[in-house]
Amino acid sequence: MRFDVLVIGAGPAGLTAGLYVSRAGWRAACLERLAPGGQAALTSRVDNYPGFDEPVSGFELCRRMEAQAKRFGVEVVQGEAQGLAVAAGSVVVRSAEATLRADAVVVASGARPRELGVPGETELRGKGVSYCATCDGPFFRNQAVAVVGGGDSAVEEAMFLARLCSRVYLVHRRDEFRAVKTVVERALNDTKIVPVQSAVVTRIAGTDGVEAVEVRNVSTGATDRLEVAGVFVYVGLLPNSEFLAGQVARDGAGYVITDEDMLTSAPGVFAAGDVRKKSLRQISTAVGDGAIAAMSAVRHLQGLRAQSR
Amino acid sequence: MEEIQATKPLHVTSATFDSEVLKSTIPVLVDFWAEWCMPCLMVAPIVEDIAQDYAGRVKVCKLNVDDSQSLASRYGIRSIPSLLIFKGGSVVNQVIGAVPKSELVKRLEQVLRT
Ligand SMILES: Cc1cc2nc3c(=O)[nH]c(=O)nc-3n(C[C@H](O)[C@H](O)[C@H](O)COP(=O)(O)OP(=O)(O)OC[C@H]3O[C@@H](n4cnc5c(N)ncnc54)[C@H](O)[C@@H]3O)c2cc1C
């Protein structure tokens, strides 16, 4: 399969890049390992995406982005990028099913939840340990759960869970939550949310399912055991960039390094969205990156075409 | 029932689970899902693809956990999508969460080889 521009990932950044390339009259496809939407599709409620004056579910927002991209002719190809190579004026992307070629590639593979890395976490994954409140929350109706983390995602999803669960412990390693002030205030006013500050999780306990999380206070050293049936982990992200190893420059954490036009270290390879080294990872910044990367890719195509004339 | 080579996933409930899944003569992939679960909707097209690609070799079923809560708890489901592969009435492989098609294919090939 050959495209003018191949976009890796169909989250907000990838769908936007595809839309801009297609609308400019070039053939664009998004290679997506699952279905379009990305992390944004798993978000219970998006409050801060301009143009939606009322909160919108992440799923609905992404469904619309997909429909809009398809309206301009973006193709979605099912598959997972496993490797990428730059060869004389074109880029080759390998998936389990096919080898895809394009004149330019936009890497928009996003990020995934970071794990806590404590005993019990892997063993009890799917048995009470979860990284997605909107997916698994309803299994814990009227039960106590813990949310680990202190950023926007952690606090927002704790509020979502508080509507279903009997009690939500919000465990954060610092004494203050990192999430924006209004969100934190709203959460702390919720009587079902019990903040557990300055505490780290040391173990997730349980045999067939989660029974408790063990926490340690970082200043006093005191330990506690919170009896919960579920643990939702929101402690940051890891970039989906392993398949770029050795081909595209990344920082120490694995985020792709770009300039302000989204150019990477490899000619013809651009990057956009959460996979990129940047200071704010949001839907609004992902779509901005996607648009810029698309136009840079188009300029690259025009350069290639001019050369070959 | 098995002479009919379904190319679409078959919806099963508590009433049909035993006959369609546990008593099946070929391996069965059961997709535990719910309408409110977004990653379930994201893997749905992959599950449909598998039903076509493996028609006659693997039976592909979907089980709505809201409609069949007792089955979901019998198999300890607390995260969806959960994709369980049954052979001879018992679970021989299990995938939790949305995964790419190649991962599901790998698991199915393993099960078909043994
Ligand atoms: C719980 C939670 C709540 C959030 N709430 C908000 C909010 O309220 N407002 C806001 O603005 N932002 C929010 N965000 C952040 C927002 O979701 C992300 O910034 C945004 O989704 C990034 O978009 P992206 O396209 O860069 O990456 P992603 O959304 O991660 O999409 C990447 C896509 O690439 C695919 N992919 C990955 N690797 C490969 C591969 N090798 N081959 C093929 N495909 C691949 C993935 O399956 C995915 O579909 C939230 C995030 C989380 C986790």
Coordinates of C-alpha atoms and ligand atoms in Angstrom, one line a residue:
Chain A
M1 CA 0.0 0.0 0.0
R2 CA 1.3 3.4 -0.9
F3 CA 0.1 6.9 0.3
D4 CA 1.3 10.4 0.0
V5 CA 1.2 10.7 3.7
L6 CA 0.8 7.9 6.2
V7 CA -0.3 8.9 9.7
I8 CA 0.5 6.5 12.5
G9 CA -2.3 6.6 15.0
A10 CA -5.9 7.8 14.7
G11 CA -6.3 9.8 17.9
P12 CA -7.1 13.5 17.9
A13 CA -3.6 14.4 16.5
G14 CA -3.6 11.7 13.8
L15 CA -7.2 12.4 12.6
T16 CA -6.5 16.1 12.4
A17 CA -3.3 15.5 10.4
G18 CA -5.1 13.2 8.1
L19 CA -7.9 15.8 7.6
Y20 CA -5.5 18.6 6.7
V21 CA -3.5 16.4 4.3
S22 CA -6.6 15.1 2.5
R23 CA -8.3 18.5 2.4
A24 CA -5.1 19.9 0.7
G25 CA -5.7 17.3 -2.0
W26 CA -3.2 14.5 -1.1
R27 CA -3.8 10.9 -0.4
A28 CA -3.7 10.3 3.4
A29 CA -4.3 7.3 5.6
C30 CA -4.2 6.7 9.3
L31 CA -2.7 3.4 10.5
E32 CA -4.5 2.5 13.7
R33 CA -3.8 -0.5 16.0
L34 CA -7.3 -0.4 17.5
A35 CA -10.1 1.9 16.4
P36 CA -10.0 5.7 15.9
G37 CA -10.2 7.8 19.0
G38 CA -7.2 7.3 21.1
Q39 CA -7.0 8.1 24.8
A40 CA -9.4 10.9 24.2
A41 CA -12.2 8.4 23.4
L42 CA -11.8 6.9 26.9
T43 CA -12.3 10.2 28.7
S44 CA -15.5 10.4 30.6
R45 CA -16.0 14.1 30.1
V46 CA -14.2 16.7 28.2
D47 CA -14.8 20.2 29.6
N48 CA -12.1 22.2 28.0
Y49 CA -12.3 21.6 24.3
P50 CA -13.2 24.9 22.6
G51 CA -16.4 24.9 20.6
F52 CA -18.2 22.6 23.0
D53 CA -19.8 24.9 25.5
E54 CA -21.4 22.0 27.3
P55 CA -19.2 19.1 28.4
V56 CA -18.9 16.4 25.8
S57 CA -18.0 12.7 26.2
G58 CA -14.6 11.9 24.8
F59 CA -16.1 9.2 22.8
E60 CA -18.6 11.5 21.1
L61 CA -15.9 14.1 20.4
C62 CA -13.7 11.5 18.7
R63 CA -16.6 9.9 16.8
R64 CA -17.1 13.4 15.2
M65 CA -13.4 13.9 14.5
E66 CA -13.4 10.5 12.7
A67 CA -16.5 11.3 10.7
Q68 CA -15.0 14.7 9.7
A69 CA -11.7 13.2 8.6
K70 CA -13.5 10.5 6.6
R71 CA -15.6 13.2 4.9
F72 CA -12.4 14.6 3.4
G73 CA -11.3 11.1 2.3
V74 CA -8.9 10.0 5.0
E75 CA -8.6 6.2 5.0
V76 CA -8.2 4.3 8.2
V77 CA -6.0 1.2 7.9
Q78 CA -6.1 -1.4 10.6
G79 CA -2.7 -2.4 11.9
E80 CA 0.0 -1.7 14.4
A81 CA 3.2 0.0 13.3
Q82 CA 6.1 -2.2 14.4
G83 CA 9.0 -0.6 12.6
L84 CA 9.8 2.4 10.4
A85 CA 12.7 3.0 8.0
V86 CA 13.6 6.0 5.9
A87 CA 14.8 5.2 2.4
A88 CA 15.6 7.5 -0.5
G89 CA 12.7 9.9 -0.5
S90 CA 10.2 7.6 1.0
V91 CA 9.3 6.1 4.4
V92 CA 8.5 2.4 4.9
V93 CA 6.3 1.4 7.8
R94 CA 6.0 -2.2 8.8
S95 CA 2.9 -3.7 10.5
A96 CA 2.1 -7.4 11.2
E97 CA -0.2 -7.5 8.2
A98 CA 1.5 -5.3 5.6
T99 CA 4.3 -3.1 4.5
L100 CA 3.2 0.5 3.9
R101 CA 5.0 3.1 1.9
A102 CA 4.6 6.9 1.9
D103 CA 6.4 10.0 0.9
A104 CA 5.9 11.4 4.4
V105 CA 4.9 9.9 7.7
V106 CA 3.3 11.7 10.7
V107 CA 3.9 9.9 13.9
A108 CA 0.8 10.5 16.1
S109 CA 0.8 7.3 18.2
G110 CA 0.1 9.1 21.5
A111 CA 0.8 7.7 24.9
R112 CA -0.5 5.0 27.3
P113 CA -1.0 4.9 31.1
R114 CA 2.1 4.4 33.1
E115 CA 2.0 1.6 35.7
L116 CA 2.5 2.1 39.4
G117 CA 5.1 -0.6 39.6
V118 CA 4.0 -2.1 42.9
P119 CA 3.5 -5.7 43.9
G120 CA 0.1 -7.0 43.1
E121 CA -0.5 -4.6 40.2
T122 CA 0.2 -7.0 37.3
E123 CA -1.3 -10.0 39.0
L124 CA -4.6 -8.2 39.7
R125 CA -4.9 -6.4 36.4
G126 CA -8.4 -6.9 35.2
K127 CA -9.3 -8.2 38.6
G128 CA -9.7 -4.8 40.2
V129 CA -6.7 -3.0 38.9
S130 CA -7.7 -0.7 36.1
Y131 CA -6.4 2.2 34.0
C132 CA -9.8 3.3 32.6
A133 CA -12.6 4.4 34.9
T134 CA -15.2 4.8 32.1
C135 CA -14.5 1.2 31.0
D136 CA -14.5 -0.6 34.4
G137 CA -16.2 1.8 36.8
P138 CA -19.6 0.1 36.6
F139 CA -18.2 -3.1 37.9
F140 CA -17.6 -1.4 41.2
R141 CA -21.1 0.0 41.8
N142 CA -21.7 0.7 45.5
Q143 CA -18.3 -0.5 46.4
A144 CA -15.2 1.4 47.7
V145 CA -12.4 2.1 45.2
A146 CA -9.1 4.0 45.2
V147 CA -7.8 6.3 42.5
V148 CA -4.1 6.9 42.5
G149 CA -2.7 10.1 41.1
G150 CA -3.1 13.9 41.6
G151 CA -3.3 15.3 38.1
D152 CA -6.3 16.4 36.0
S153 CA -7.1 12.8 34.8
A154 CA -7.0 11.4 38.3
V155 CA -9.2 14.0 39.9
E156 CA -11.7 14.0 37.0
E157 CA -12.0 10.3 36.9
A158 CA -12.4 10.2 40.7
M159 CA -15.5 12.4 40.3
F160 CA -16.8 10.1 37.6
L161 CA -16.3 7.1 39.9
A162 CA -17.9 8.9 42.9
R163 CA -21.2 8.9 41.0
L164 CA -21.2 5.0 41.0
C165 CA -19.1 3.9 43.9
S166 CA -19.8 4.1 47.7
R167 CA -16.5 5.7 48.4
V168 CA -13.5 6.9 46.4
Y169 CA -10.1 7.3 48.1
L170 CA -7.9 9.7 46.1
V171 CA -4.3 8.7 46.9
H172 CA -1.7 11.2 46.0
R173 CA 2.0 11.3 46.8
R174 CA 2.2 15.0 47.4
D175 CA 0.3 17.1 49.8
E176 CA -1.4 19.2 47.1
F177 CA -3.2 18.0 44.0
R178 CA -1.6 19.0 40.7
A179 CA -5.0 19.3 38.9
V180 CA -6.4 22.7 38.1
K181 CA -7.9 24.5 41.1
T182 CA -11.6 24.5 40.1
V183 CA -11.5 20.7 39.4
V184 CA -9.8 20.0 42.8
E185 CA -12.3 22.2 44.6
R186 CA -15.2 20.4 43.0
A187 CA -13.7 17.0 43.9
L188 CA -13.0 17.9 47.5
N189 CA -16.6 19.1 47.9
D190 CA -17.8 15.6 46.9
T191 CA -18.6 13.8 50.1
K192 CA -17.8 10.4 48.6
I193 CA -14.3 11.4 47.7
V194 CA -11.8 10.9 50.6
P195 CA -8.4 12.5 49.8
V196 CA -5.3 10.6 51.1
Q197 CA -2.5 13.0 50.6
S198 CA 1.3 12.6 51.0
A199 CA 0.8 8.9 50.6
V200 CA 2.3 6.3 48.2
V201 CA 0.9 2.9 47.4
T202 CA 3.2 0.2 48.5
R203 CA 1.2 -2.9 47.5
I204 CA -2.1 -3.9 46.0
A205 CA -3.4 -6.9 48.0
G206 CA -5.9 -9.6 47.1
T207 CA -6.0 -13.1 45.8
D208 CA -8.9 -13.5 43.3
G209 CA -9.5 -9.8 43.2
V210 CA -8.4 -6.6 44.8
E211 CA -9.1 -6.5 48.5
A212 CA -7.1 -3.5 49.7
V213 CA -4.3 -1.0 48.8
E214 CA -1.5 -0.6 51.3
V215 CA -0.3 3.0 51.6
R216 CA 2.6 4.7 53.4
N217 CA 2.7 8.3 54.4
V218 CA 5.8 9.9 52.9
S219 CA 6.4 12.3 55.8
T220 CA 5.5 10.3 58.8
G221 CA 6.2 6.8 57.5
A222 CA 2.9 5.6 58.9
T223 CA 1.2 2.8 57.0
D224 CA -2.5 2.2 56.3
R225 CA -4.6 -0.3 54.6
L226 CA -7.6 0.9 52.5
E227 CA -10.2 -1.8 52.0
V228 CA -11.2 -1.4 48.3
A229 CA -12.5 -3.6 45.5
G230 CA -10.9 -1.6 42.7
V231 CA -7.8 0.6 42.1
F232 CA -7.7 3.0 39.2
V233 CA -4.2 4.2 38.3
Y234 CA -3.6 7.6 36.8
V235 CA 0.0 8.3 37.4
G236 CA 1.2 9.7 34.1
L237 CA 2.0 8.5 30.7
L238 CA 4.5 6.6 28.6
P239 CA 4.9 7.5 24.9
N240 CA 4.0 4.9 22.3
S241 CA 7.3 5.3 20.5
E242 CA 9.2 2.0 20.8
F243 CA 8.8 1.3 17.1
L244 CA 10.9 4.4 16.3
A245 CA 14.0 3.2 18.2
G246 CA 17.2 3.9 16.2
Q247 CA 15.3 5.8 13.5
V248 CA 14.0 9.0 15.1
A249 CA 15.6 11.0 18.0
R250 CA 13.7 10.8 21.3
D251 CA 14.3 12.2 24.8
G252 CA 15.2 10.1 27.8
A253 CA 11.6 9.3 28.5
G254 CA 11.0 8.2 24.9
Y255 CA 9.1 11.3 23.7
V256 CA 9.9 12.3 20.1
I257 CA 11.9 15.5 19.7
T258 CA 10.6 17.9 17.1
D259 CA 11.0 21.6 16.2
E260 CA 8.1 23.9 16.1
D261 CA 7.1 22.8 12.6
M262 CA 6.9 19.2 13.9
L263 CA 10.0 18.0 12.0
T264 CA 11.8 15.1 13.6
S265 CA 15.4 14.1 13.2
A266 CA 14.5 11.9 10.2
P267 CA 13.7 13.4 6.8
G268 CA 10.1 13.0 5.8
V269 CA 9.0 12.0 9.4
F270 CA 6.9 14.4 11.4
A271 CA 5.4 14.0 14.8
A272 CA 2.3 15.3 16.5
G273 CA 0.3 15.0 19.8
D274 CA 1.1 13.3 23.1
V275 CA 4.0 11.2 21.6
R276 CA 5.9 14.4 21.2
K277 CA 8.2 16.1 23.7
K278 CA 6.1 19.1 24.9
S279 CA 4.8 20.8 27.9
L280 CA 1.0 20.4 27.7
R281 CA -0.7 17.2 26.5
Q282 CA -4.3 17.9 25.7
I283 CA -6.8 17.4 22.9
S284 CA -6.5 21.0 21.9
T285 CA -2.7 20.9 21.6
A286 CA -2.9 17.5 19.9
V287 CA -5.1 18.8 17.1
G288 CA -2.9 21.9 16.8
D289 CA 0.2 19.7 16.4
G290 CA -1.7 17.6 13.9
A291 CA -2.5 20.5 11.6
I292 CA 1.1 21.8 11.7
A293 CA 2.6 18.4 11.0
A294 CA 0.2 17.9 8.1
M295 CA 1.2 21.2 6.5
S296 CA 4.9 20.4 7.0
A297 CA 4.4 17.0 5.4
V298 CA 2.6 18.7 2.5
R299 CA 5.5 21.1 2.0
H300 CA 7.9 18.1 2.1
L301 CA 5.8 16.4 -0.7
Q302 CA 5.8 19.5 -2.8
G303 CA 9.6 19.7 -2.4
L304 CA 10.0 16.0 -3.5
R305 CA 7.7 16.6 -6.5
A306 CA 9.6 19.8 -7.6
Q307 CA 12.9 17.8 -7.4
S308 CA 11.6 15.0 -9.6
R309 CA 10.4 17.4 -12.3
Chain B
M1 CA -25.9 -25.4 14.8
E2 CA -22.2 -25.7 13.9
E3 CA -22.8 -26.6 10.3
I4 CA -23.7 -23.0 9.8
Q5 CA -20.5 -21.1 9.3
A6 CA -21.3 -17.8 11.0
T7 CA -19.3 -14.9 9.6
K8 CA -20.8 -12.5 12.1
P9 CA -20.3 -12.6 15.9
L10 CA -23.1 -14.5 17.6
H11 CA -24.8 -12.9 20.6
V12 CA -25.0 -15.3 23.5
T13 CA -26.8 -15.0 26.8
S14 CA -27.1 -17.1 30.0
A15 CA -29.8 -19.1 28.2
T16 CA -27.6 -20.0 25.2
F17 CA -24.1 -19.9 26.7
D18 CA -23.9 -23.6 27.6
S19 CA -24.9 -24.9 24.2
E20 CA -23.1 -22.3 22.0
V21 CA -19.9 -21.9 24.0
L22 CA -19.3 -24.7 26.5
K23 CA -20.5 -27.5 24.2
S24 CA -19.0 -26.2 21.0
T25 CA -16.9 -28.6 19.1
I26 CA -14.6 -25.8 17.8
P27 CA -12.8 -23.2 19.9
V28 CA -14.9 -20.2 20.9
L29 CA -13.8 -16.5 21.3
V30 CA -16.2 -14.7 23.7
D31 CA -16.1 -10.9 23.8
F32 CA -17.4 -9.7 27.1
W33 CA -18.6 -6.2 26.5
A34 CA -21.1 -3.5 27.4
E35 CA -22.7 -0.6 25.6
W36 CA -21.1 2.0 27.9
C37 CA -17.6 0.6 27.4
M38 CA -15.7 2.7 24.9
P39 CA -12.8 0.3 24.3
C40 CA -15.3 -2.4 23.7
L41 CA -16.7 -0.4 20.9
M42 CA -13.1 0.1 19.7
V43 CA -12.4 -3.6 19.5
A44 CA -15.8 -4.5 18.0
P45 CA -14.6 -4.1 14.4
I46 CA -11.6 -6.3 15.1
V47 CA -13.8 -9.0 16.6
E48 CA -16.0 -8.9 13.6
D49 CA -13.0 -9.3 11.3
I50 CA -11.9 -12.3 13.3
A51 CA -15.4 -13.9 12.9
Q52 CA -15.0 -13.6 9.1
D53 CA -11.4 -14.7 8.9
Y54 CA -11.9 -17.7 11.1
A55 CA -15.3 -18.8 9.9
G56 CA -15.7 -22.5 10.5
R57 CA -12.5 -22.7 12.6
V58 CA -13.3 -20.5 15.6
K59 CA -16.8 -19.5 16.7
V60 CA -17.0 -15.8 17.7
C61 CA -19.5 -14.8 20.3
K62 CA -20.4 -11.6 22.1
L63 CA -21.7 -11.5 25.7
N64 CA -23.3 -8.3 27.1
V65 CA -22.2 -8.2 30.7
D66 CA -25.2 -6.1 31.7
D67 CA -27.7 -8.7 30.3
S68 CA -25.7 -11.7 31.7
Q69 CA -24.2 -10.5 35.0
S70 CA -24.1 -13.9 36.5
L71 CA -21.9 -15.2 33.7
A72 CA -19.6 -12.2 33.9
S73 CA -19.1 -12.8 37.6
R74 CA -18.7 -16.6 37.1
Y75 CA -15.7 -15.8 34.9
G76 CA -14.5 -13.1 37.3
I77 CA -14.8 -10.3 34.7
R78 CA -14.0 -6.9 36.3
S79 CA -12.6 -5.2 33.2
I80 CA -13.9 -5.1 29.7
P81 CA -13.4 -5.8 27.0
S82 CA -12.3 -9.2 28.2
L83 CA -11.8 -11.7 25.4
L84 CA -11.9 -15.3 26.6
I85 CA -11.0 -18.3 24.4
F86 CA -12.9 -21.5 25.3
K87 CA -11.9 -24.9 24.2
G88 CA -13.8 -28.1 25.3
G89 CA -15.8 -26.0 27.8
S90 CA -13.0 -24.3 29.6
V91 CA -11.0 -21.1 29.3
V92 CA -7.7 -21.7 27.6
N93 CA -6.6 -18.1 26.9
Q94 CA -7.7 -14.7 28.0
V95 CA -7.0 -11.1 26.8
I96 CA -8.0 -8.2 29.0
G97 CA -8.4 -4.8 27.4
A98 CA -8.4 -3.6 23.8
V99 CA -5.6 -5.2 21.8
P100 CA -4.6 -5.1 18.1
K101 CA -5.9 -7.7 15.7
S102 CA -2.4 -9.3 15.4
E103 CA -2.4 -10.1 19.1
L104 CA -5.7 -11.8 19.0
V105 CA -4.6 -13.7 15.9
K106 CA -1.5 -14.9 17.7
R107 CA -3.6 -16.2 20.6
L108 CA -6.1 -17.9 18.4
E109 CA -3.3 -19.6 16.3
Q110 CA -1.8 -20.9 19.6
V111 CA -5.1 -22.4 20.6
L112 CA -5.7 -23.9 17.2
R113 CA -2.3 -25.5 17.2
T114 CA -2.7 -27.3 20.5
Ligands
LIG1 C1 -8.3 9.8 31.6 C2 -7.9 10.9 30.7 C3 -8.6 12.1 30.7 C4 -8.3 13.2 29.8 N1 -9.0 14.3 29.8 C5 -8.8 15.3 29.0 C6 -9.6 16.5 28.9 O1 -10.6 16.6 29.6 N2 -9.3 17.4 28.0 C7 -8.2 17.3 27.1 O2 -8.0 18.2 26.3 N3 -7.4 16.2 27.2 C8 -7.6 15.2 28.1 N4 -6.8 14.1 28.1 C9 -5.6 14.1 27.2 C10 -6.0 13.7 25.8 O3 -6.8 12.5 25.8 C11 -4.7 13.5 25.0 O4 -3.9 14.6 25.1 C12 -5.0 13.2 23.5 O5 -5.8 12.1 23.4 C13 -3.7 13.0 22.7 O6 -4.0 12.7 21.4 P1 -3.0 12.0 20.4 O7 -3.8 11.8 19.1 O8 -1.7 12.6 20.5 O9 -2.8 10.6 21.1 P2 -3.8 9.4 21.5 O10 -5.1 9.9 21.9 O11 -3.0 8.6 22.5 O12 -4.0 8.5 20.2 C14 -2.9 7.7 19.7 C15 -3.5 6.6 18.8 O13 -2.5 5.9 18.2 C16 -2.7 4.5 18.2 N5 -1.4 3.8 18.2 C17 -0.5 3.8 19.2 N6 0.6 3.1 18.8 C18 0.4 2.7 17.5 C19 1.1 1.9 16.6 N7 2.3 1.4 16.9 N8 0.5 1.6 15.4 C20 -0.7 2.1 15.1 N9 -1.5 2.9 15.9 C21 -0.9 3.1 17.1 C22 -3.5 4.3 19.5 O14 -4.2 3.1 19.5 C23 -4.3 5.6 19.6 O15 -5.6 5.4 18.9 C24 -7.1 13.0 29.0 C25 -6.4 11.9 29.0 C26 -6.7 10.8 29.8 C27 -5.9 9.6 29.8

